[in-house]
């Protein structure tokens, strides 16, 4: 984020990720478009273009459901972190597929209309005063607009330009886009002869997203609720026994509801840094030390544990905290030091092997 910008920094992980995603998408579209029509039981076969529009539309819906499930799944189980690592690629692919869906739909329903097919979306159905019959097309267009903005601004250039907090707030719009798509589907496709499968799939998808987010929120609440008591000065917090911190890993300490500290152990040395990555506010405490640097589990950004600085030539830096060891207990000073401040690690009398 701080050296130079290129369209995509390709590596083996990203290539494998994209190849697998494209293979799954290609298989889904192929089955839906070429195999599924052979099982039609209707008197009048569905038009070829409608089948393609349905294929791309359902693919977008399921991909978006999957995208929104990756975050909470990764918080609940670290084995899902590889899916999170390049989630932005998945979002861009979903946006592109959504444009194919729109193109096929508008091409079919406006094939012989004298009205511009893009203008027709906004003027053909104006029943805004009704629930059933509401212009669901508008909901889809708004969702597509949000997805386009998120796809365009997914690059690290925009992340650096807008700053992590604003960028992350902007990209939370994916939830609004998902809500609009749910409305688009419920008031559109499900009101026609969609059949029980699409109705059930929509309900299951929505339930899955809500349930996973509630479970992840419950886990986060448990972390925040486990606050230790402060000493008489009000500056030092009991952080427990250093032996309970696994080697190369961290214990996350909640200071306030919106502030957490990650205490890492690197062999016999202990250091404390902010739990928030400077890239996308990722949870550093859920990462691990790789080649001497704390590595964010979201996108691999690294920081030296002693001073919270990214190794050269990178320039990101995060806050550090002072810790001390007294009578076998680890104490954390809750006052953050300026980002990039060096703090001498505390040496703990342990073997340095994983505990």
Short mmCIF file of C-alpha atoms in Angstrom, two decimals:
data_model
loop_
_atom_site.label_atom_id
_atom_site.label_comp_id
_atom_site.label_asym_id
_atom_site.label_seq_id
_atom_site.Cartn_x
_atom_site.Cartn_y
_atom_site.Cartn_z
CA UNK A 1 0.00 0.00 0.00
CA UNK A 2 2.92 2.37 0.57
CA UNK A 3 5.44 1.53 -2.15
CA UNK A 4 3.82 1.62 -5.59
CA UNK A 5 0.56 0.63 -7.21
CA UNK A 6 0.03 -1.87 -10.00
CA UNK A 7 -3.31 -3.23 -11.26
CA UNK A 8 -2.81 -6.64 -9.63
CA UNK A 9 0.21 -8.00 -7.79
CA UNK A 10 -0.08 -11.58 -8.99
CA UNK A 11 1.28 -14.43 -6.93
CA UNK A 12 0.60 -18.14 -6.80
CA UNK A 13 -2.08 -17.78 -4.12
CA UNK A 14 -4.05 -15.20 -6.10
CA UNK A 15 -3.76 -17.20 -9.31
CA UNK A 16 -5.02 -20.37 -7.65
CA UNK A 17 -7.81 -18.43 -5.93
CA UNK A 18 -9.03 -16.85 -9.17
CA UNK A 19 -8.70 -20.04 -11.21
CA UNK A 20 -10.77 -21.98 -8.68
CA UNK A 21 -13.43 -19.25 -8.52
CA UNK A 22 -13.67 -18.96 -12.31
CA UNK A 23 -13.83 -22.75 -12.65
CA UNK A 24 -16.71 -22.96 -10.18
CA UNK A 25 -18.53 -20.07 -11.85
CA UNK A 26 -18.00 -21.60 -15.29
CA UNK A 27 -19.26 -24.98 -14.12
CA UNK A 28 -22.36 -23.43 -12.53
CA UNK A 29 -23.22 -21.39 -15.63
CA UNK A 30 -22.56 -24.34 -17.90
CA UNK A 31 -24.82 -26.66 -15.91
CA UNK A 32 -27.57 -24.05 -15.62
CA UNK A 33 -27.53 -23.01 -19.28
CA UNK A 34 -26.77 -26.26 -21.09
CA UNK A 35 -27.78 -29.11 -18.78
CA UNK A 36 -30.73 -27.79 -16.78
CA UNK A 37 -32.95 -27.08 -19.83
CA UNK A 38 -33.02 -30.79 -20.61
CA UNK A 39 -35.02 -31.33 -17.41
CA UNK A 40 -37.77 -28.84 -18.29
CA UNK A 41 -41.28 -30.12 -17.69
CA UNK A 42 -43.14 -27.01 -18.88
CA UNK A 43 -45.34 -27.02 -21.95
CA UNK A 44 -43.54 -24.07 -23.51
CA UNK A 45 -39.74 -24.12 -23.06
CA UNK A 46 -38.14 -21.10 -21.47
CA UNK A 47 -36.38 -18.86 -23.93
CA UNK A 48 -32.61 -19.27 -24.29
CA UNK A 49 -31.86 -15.66 -23.33
CA UNK A 50 -34.05 -15.91 -20.23
CA UNK A 51 -32.14 -19.01 -19.18
CA UNK A 52 -28.87 -17.12 -19.51
CA UNK A 53 -30.24 -14.18 -17.54
CA UNK A 54 -31.43 -16.54 -14.80
CA UNK A 55 -28.08 -18.33 -14.75
CA UNK A 56 -26.09 -15.14 -14.28
CA UNK A 57 -28.62 -13.68 -11.85
CA UNK A 58 -28.67 -16.70 -9.55
CA UNK A 59 -24.89 -17.00 -9.78
CA UNK A 60 -24.54 -13.38 -8.59
CA UNK A 61 -26.95 -13.99 -5.72
CA UNK A 62 -25.17 -17.11 -4.48
CA UNK A 63 -21.72 -15.54 -4.88
CA UNK A 64 -22.81 -12.49 -2.91
CA UNK A 65 -24.20 -14.74 -0.18
CA UNK A 66 -20.86 -16.57 -0.10
CA UNK A 67 -18.89 -13.30 0.04
CA UNK A 68 -20.90 -12.09 3.03
CA UNK A 69 -20.42 -15.44 4.75
CA UNK A 70 -16.62 -15.50 4.45
CA UNK A 71 -16.04 -12.77 7.06
CA UNK A 72 -17.93 -14.35 9.95
CA UNK A 73 -16.72 -17.83 8.99
CA UNK A 74 -13.10 -16.64 9.24
CA UNK A 75 -13.80 -15.11 12.66
CA UNK A 76 -15.38 -18.35 13.86
CA UNK A 77 -12.77 -20.71 12.38
CA UNK A 78 -9.30 -19.74 11.13
CA UNK A 79 -9.39 -22.47 8.52
CA UNK A 80 -11.60 -20.17 6.43
CA UNK A 81 -8.98 -17.38 6.37
CA UNK A 82 -7.62 -18.42 2.92
CA UNK A 83 -11.03 -17.55 1.48
CA UNK A 84 -10.84 -14.09 3.03
CA UNK A 85 -7.35 -13.31 1.77
CA UNK A 86 -8.41 -12.38 -1.79
CA UNK A 87 -12.11 -11.75 -1.24
CA UNK A 88 -11.95 -8.52 -3.25
CA UNK A 89 -11.22 -10.55 -6.40
CA UNK A 90 -14.41 -12.48 -5.75
CA UNK A 91 -16.35 -9.23 -5.39
CA UNK A 92 -15.10 -7.86 -8.71
CA UNK A 93 -16.01 -11.11 -10.48
CA UNK A 94 -19.51 -10.94 -8.97
CA UNK A 95 -19.96 -7.38 -10.20
CA UNK A 96 -18.95 -8.34 -13.74
CA UNK A 97 -21.41 -11.24 -13.73
CA UNK A 98 -24.16 -8.88 -12.57
CA UNK A 99 -23.66 -6.77 -15.69
CA UNK A 100 -24.16 -9.87 -17.87
CA UNK A 101 -27.42 -10.54 -16.04
CA UNK A 102 -28.65 -6.98 -16.64
CA UNK A 103 -27.61 -7.07 -20.29
CA UNK A 104 -29.51 -10.29 -21.02
CA UNK A 105 -32.62 -9.12 -19.15
CA UNK A 106 -32.81 -5.72 -20.82
CA UNK A 107 -31.93 -7.19 -24.20
CA UNK A 108 -34.83 -9.63 -24.03
CA UNK A 109 -37.59 -7.50 -22.56
CA UNK A 110 -36.77 -4.44 -24.66
CA UNK A 111 -35.81 -6.12 -27.91
CA UNK A 112 -38.55 -4.43 -29.97
CA UNK A 113 -39.26 -1.39 -27.82
CA UNK A 114 -38.74 2.12 -29.23
CA UNK A 115 -37.66 3.24 -25.74
CA UNK A 116 -34.00 3.04 -24.81
CA UNK A 117 -33.65 -0.14 -22.78
CA UNK A 118 -31.75 1.58 -19.98
CA UNK A 119 -34.28 4.40 -19.75
CA UNK A 120 -37.16 1.91 -19.72
CA UNK A 121 -36.04 0.57 -16.32
CA UNK A 122 -36.99 3.88 -14.71
CA UNK A 123 -40.21 4.73 -16.58
CA UNK A 124 -42.07 1.51 -17.44
CA UNK A 125 -43.08 0.56 -13.89
CA UNK A 126 -43.79 3.46 -11.52
CA UNK A 127 -46.01 1.69 -8.95
CA UNK A 128 -44.05 2.96 -5.98
CA UNK A 129 -47.20 3.07 -3.83
CA UNK A 130 -47.69 -0.72 -3.84
CA UNK A 131 -45.77 -3.56 -2.23
CA UNK A 132 -46.60 -6.28 -4.76
CA UNK A 133 -45.94 -4.68 -8.08
CA UNK A 134 -43.28 -2.34 -6.68
CA UNK A 135 -40.66 -1.54 -9.37
CA UNK A 136 -38.18 -4.18 -8.23
CA UNK A 137 -36.00 -3.29 -11.20
CA UNK A 138 -34.96 -0.09 -9.43
CA UNK A 139 -33.75 -2.14 -6.46
CA UNK A 140 -31.57 -4.20 -8.75
CA UNK A 141 -30.11 -1.14 -10.46
CA UNK A 142 -29.27 0.46 -7.10
CA UNK A 143 -27.59 -2.76 -5.96
CA UNK A 144 -25.60 -2.86 -9.21
CA UNK A 145 -24.53 0.75 -8.70
CA UNK A 146 -23.24 -0.03 -5.20
CA UNK A 147 -21.42 -3.14 -6.39
CA UNK A 148 -19.81 -1.13 -9.19
CA UNK A 149 -18.56 1.53 -6.78
CA UNK A 150 -17.12 -1.16 -4.50
CA UNK A 151 -15.46 -2.98 -7.41
CA UNK A 152 -13.91 0.23 -8.77
CA UNK A 153 -12.63 1.31 -5.34
CA UNK A 154 -11.41 -2.15 -4.32
CA UNK A 155 -7.83 -1.34 -5.33
CA UNK A 156 -5.34 -0.34 -2.64
CA UNK A 157 -4.91 3.07 -4.28
CA UNK A 158 -8.43 4.00 -3.17
CA UNK A 159 -7.86 2.43 0.22
CA UNK A 160 -4.81 4.66 0.71
CA UNK A 161 -6.55 7.73 -0.75
CA UNK A 162 -9.74 7.41 1.31
CA UNK A 163 -7.97 6.08 4.44
CA UNK A 164 -8.92 2.71 6.03
CA UNK A 165 -11.80 3.94 8.20
CA UNK A 166 -13.68 5.73 5.39
CA UNK A 167 -12.85 3.01 2.87
CA UNK A 168 -14.16 0.31 5.16
CA UNK A 169 -17.33 2.33 5.87
CA UNK A 170 -17.87 2.70 2.13
CA UNK A 171 -17.41 -1.02 1.52
CA UNK A 172 -19.89 -1.89 4.23
CA UNK A 173 -22.35 -0.84 1.53
CA UNK A 174 -22.18 -4.44 0.34
CA UNK A 175 -24.77 -5.21 3.01
CA UNK A 176 -27.12 -2.59 1.57
CA UNK A 177 -26.54 -4.06 -1.88
CA UNK A 178 -27.41 -7.51 -0.55
CA UNK A 179 -30.61 -6.19 1.07
CA UNK A 180 -31.58 -4.53 -2.22
CA UNK A 181 -30.95 -7.77 -4.12
CA UNK A 182 -33.10 -9.70 -1.63
CA UNK A 183 -35.88 -7.19 -2.29
CA UNK A 184 -35.23 -7.38 -6.02
CA UNK A 185 -35.57 -11.16 -5.99
CA UNK A 186 -38.51 -11.29 -3.57
CA UNK A 187 -40.57 -8.74 -5.49
CA UNK A 188 -39.46 -9.94 -8.90
CA UNK A 189 -38.45 -13.53 -9.61
CA UNK A 190 -40.28 -15.03 -6.62
CA UNK A 191 -43.55 -13.44 -7.74
CA UNK A 192 -43.39 -15.31 -11.03
CA UNK A 193 -43.23 -19.05 -11.64
CA UNK A 194 -39.92 -19.36 -9.84
CA UNK A 195 -40.79 -22.67 -8.24
CA UNK A 196 -40.04 -23.85 -4.69
CA UNK A 197 -36.29 -24.22 -5.24
CA UNK A 198 -35.56 -20.53 -5.74
CA UNK A 199 -37.84 -19.54 -2.89
CA UNK A 200 -36.13 -22.00 -0.55
CA UNK A 201 -32.66 -21.03 -1.78
CA UNK A 202 -33.36 -17.35 -1.12
CA UNK A 203 -34.63 -18.04 2.39
CA UNK A 204 -31.75 -20.37 3.25
CA UNK A 205 -29.17 -17.92 1.91
CA UNK A 206 -30.56 -15.01 3.93
CA UNK A 207 -30.83 -17.16 7.05
CA UNK A 208 -27.24 -18.37 6.61
CA UNK A 209 -25.84 -14.83 6.35
CA UNK A 210 -27.79 -13.58 9.38
CA UNK A 211 -26.95 -16.63 11.51
CA UNK A 212 -23.21 -16.52 10.78
CA UNK A 213 -23.04 -12.81 11.59
CA UNK A 214 -24.90 -13.31 14.86
CA UNK A 215 -22.53 -16.12 15.87
CA UNK A 216 -19.48 -14.01 14.99
CA UNK A 217 -20.91 -11.04 16.89
CA UNK A 218 -21.47 -13.25 19.92
CA UNK A 219 -17.83 -14.36 19.82
CA UNK A 220 -16.66 -10.74 19.60
CA UNK A 221 -18.91 -9.81 22.51
CA UNK A 222 -17.37 -12.55 24.63
CA UNK A 223 -13.90 -11.14 23.94
CA UNK A 224 -14.99 -7.64 24.92
CA UNK A 225 -16.70 -8.88 28.06
CA UNK A 226 -13.51 -10.52 29.40
CA UNK A 227 -11.95 -7.32 30.69
CA UNK A 228 -9.37 -7.61 33.45
CA UNK A 229 -9.23 -5.27 36.40
CA UNK A 230 -6.87 -2.29 36.52
CA UNK A 231 -4.39 -1.65 39.29
CA UNK A 232 -4.68 1.29 41.68
CA UNK A 233 -3.05 3.68 39.21
CA UNK A 234 -5.65 2.88 36.57
CA UNK A 235 -2.94 2.47 33.92
CA UNK A 236 -1.97 -1.20 34.18
CA UNK A 237 -4.24 -4.14 33.39
CA UNK A 238 -3.69 -7.75 34.41
CA UNK A 239 -3.09 -9.64 31.15
CA UNK A 240 -2.79 -13.09 32.70
CA UNK A 241 0.04 -15.58 32.60
CA UNK A 242 2.57 -15.28 29.76
CA UNK A 243 2.70 -19.08 29.56
CA UNK A 244 -0.86 -19.06 28.21
CA UNK A 245 0.24 -17.21 25.05
CA UNK A 246 1.25 -19.66 22.28
CA UNK A 247 4.58 -19.08 20.59
CA UNK A 248 4.31 -16.92 17.44
CA UNK A 249 0.71 -16.14 18.39
CA UNK A 250 -1.10 -13.57 20.51
CA UNK A 251 -3.60 -13.06 23.24
CA UNK A 252 -6.16 -10.36 22.47
CA UNK A 253 -6.92 -8.05 25.40
CA UNK A 254 -9.98 -5.81 25.28
CA UNK A 255 -9.24 -2.42 26.84
CA UNK A 256 -12.47 -0.78 25.73
CA UNK A 257 -15.37 -1.89 23.57
CA UNK A 258 -13.68 -0.47 20.46
CA UNK A 259 -10.03 -0.94 21.40
CA UNK A 260 -8.06 -4.15 21.63
CA UNK A 261 -4.41 -4.97 22.15
CA UNK A 262 -2.57 -8.04 20.85
CA UNK A 263 0.19 -9.39 23.11
CA UNK A 264 2.50 -11.57 21.01
CA UNK A 265 5.07 -14.08 22.14
CA UNK A 266 8.11 -14.66 19.96
CA UNK A 267 10.11 -17.33 21.73
CA UNK A 268 10.75 -15.94 25.20
CA UNK A 269 10.05 -12.33 24.18
CA UNK A 270 6.70 -10.65 24.70
CA UNK A 271 5.48 -7.46 22.99
CA UNK A 272 2.16 -5.65 22.71
CA UNK A 273 0.78 -3.85 19.65
CA UNK A 274 -2.57 -2.55 18.47
CA UNK A 275 -4.91 -5.26 17.28
CA UNK A 276 -5.91 -3.12 14.28
CA UNK A 277 -4.02 -3.43 10.99
CA UNK A 278 -3.33 -0.14 9.20
CA UNK A 279 -4.44 -1.67 5.89
CA UNK A 280 -8.12 -2.59 6.35
CA UNK A 281 -8.41 -2.59 10.15
CA UNK A 282 -7.90 -6.36 10.15
CA UNK A 283 -7.45 -8.24 13.47
CA UNK A 284 -3.69 -8.57 13.87
CA UNK A 285 -4.10 -10.66 17.01
CA UNK A 286 -5.64 -13.43 14.92
CA UNK A 287 -2.51 -13.58 12.78
CA UNK A 288 0.91 -14.97 13.63
CA UNK A 289 4.59 -14.06 13.55
CA UNK A 290 6.19 -14.99 10.23
CA UNK A 291 9.90 -14.29 9.64
CA UNK A 292 9.96 -12.10 12.74
CA UNK A 293 6.98 -9.94 11.77
CA UNK A 294 3.35 -10.06 12.83
CA UNK A 295 1.38 -10.97 9.71
CA UNK A 296 -2.23 -9.81 9.35
CA UNK A 297 -4.53 -12.77 8.60
CA UNK A 298 -6.60 -10.72 6.16
CA UNK A 299 -4.14 -9.60 3.49
CA UNK A 300 -0.66 -10.42 4.77
CA UNK A 301 0.48 -6.95 5.88
CA UNK A 302 3.40 -7.23 8.30
CA UNK A 303 4.68 -5.27 11.30
CA UNK A 304 7.69 -5.65 13.54
CA UNK A 305 6.36 -6.59 16.94
CA UNK A 306 8.84 -4.39 18.84
CA UNK A 307 7.95 -1.07 17.20
CA UNK A 308 4.78 -1.67 15.17
CA UNK A 309 6.50 -0.64 11.93
CA UNK A 310 6.27 -2.44 8.61
CA UNK A 311 9.65 -3.64 7.34
CA UNK A 312 11.28 -1.43 4.63
CA UNK A 313 10.41 -0.31 2.05
CA UNK A 314 6.88 -0.22 3.50
CA UNK A 315 5.92 2.66 5.77
CA UNK A 316 2.78 1.57 7.65
CA UNK A 317 2.95 1.70 11.42
CA UNK A 318 0.65 1.00 14.35
CA UNK A 319 0.54 1.82 18.04
CA UNK A 320 2.58 -0.12 20.57
CA UNK A 321 2.00 -0.70 24.29
CA UNK A 322 4.22 -1.18 27.31
CA UNK A 323 4.04 -4.44 29.24
CA UNK A 324 5.78 -5.73 32.36
CA UNK A 325 6.12 -9.00 34.23
CA UNK A 326 5.51 -9.12 37.98
CA UNK A 327 5.22 -12.25 40.13
CA UNK A 328 4.56 -14.42 37.11
CA UNK A 329 1.74 -12.18 35.83
CA UNK A 330 1.82 -10.07 32.72
CA UNK A 331 0.65 -6.46 33.04
CA UNK A 332 -0.39 -4.22 30.14
CA UNK A 333 -0.28 -0.43 30.20
CA UNK A 334 -3.58 0.63 28.63
CA UNK A 335 -2.21 3.93 27.28
CA UNK A 336 -1.23 3.54 23.63
CA UNK A 337 2.13 4.88 22.53
CA UNK A 338 2.49 6.84 19.27
CA UNK A 339 2.50 4.57 16.18
CA UNK A 340 5.96 3.21 15.47
CA UNK A 341 7.32 3.67 19.01
CA UNK A 342 9.94 1.10 19.93
CA UNK A 343 9.30 -0.81 23.16
CA UNK A 344 11.86 -3.21 24.56
CA UNK A 345 10.31 -6.72 24.64
CA UNK A 346 9.72 -8.34 28.00
CA UNK A 347 11.69 -11.55 28.43
CA UNK A 348 9.71 -14.33 30.05
CA UNK A 349 11.44 -17.28 31.81
CA UNK A 350 10.11 -19.96 29.49
CA UNK A 351 11.64 -22.31 26.96
CA UNK A 352 10.35 -20.42 23.89
CA UNK A 353 8.77 -23.57 22.49
CA UNK A 354 5.09 -23.71 21.60
CA UNK A 355 2.85 -24.10 24.59
#
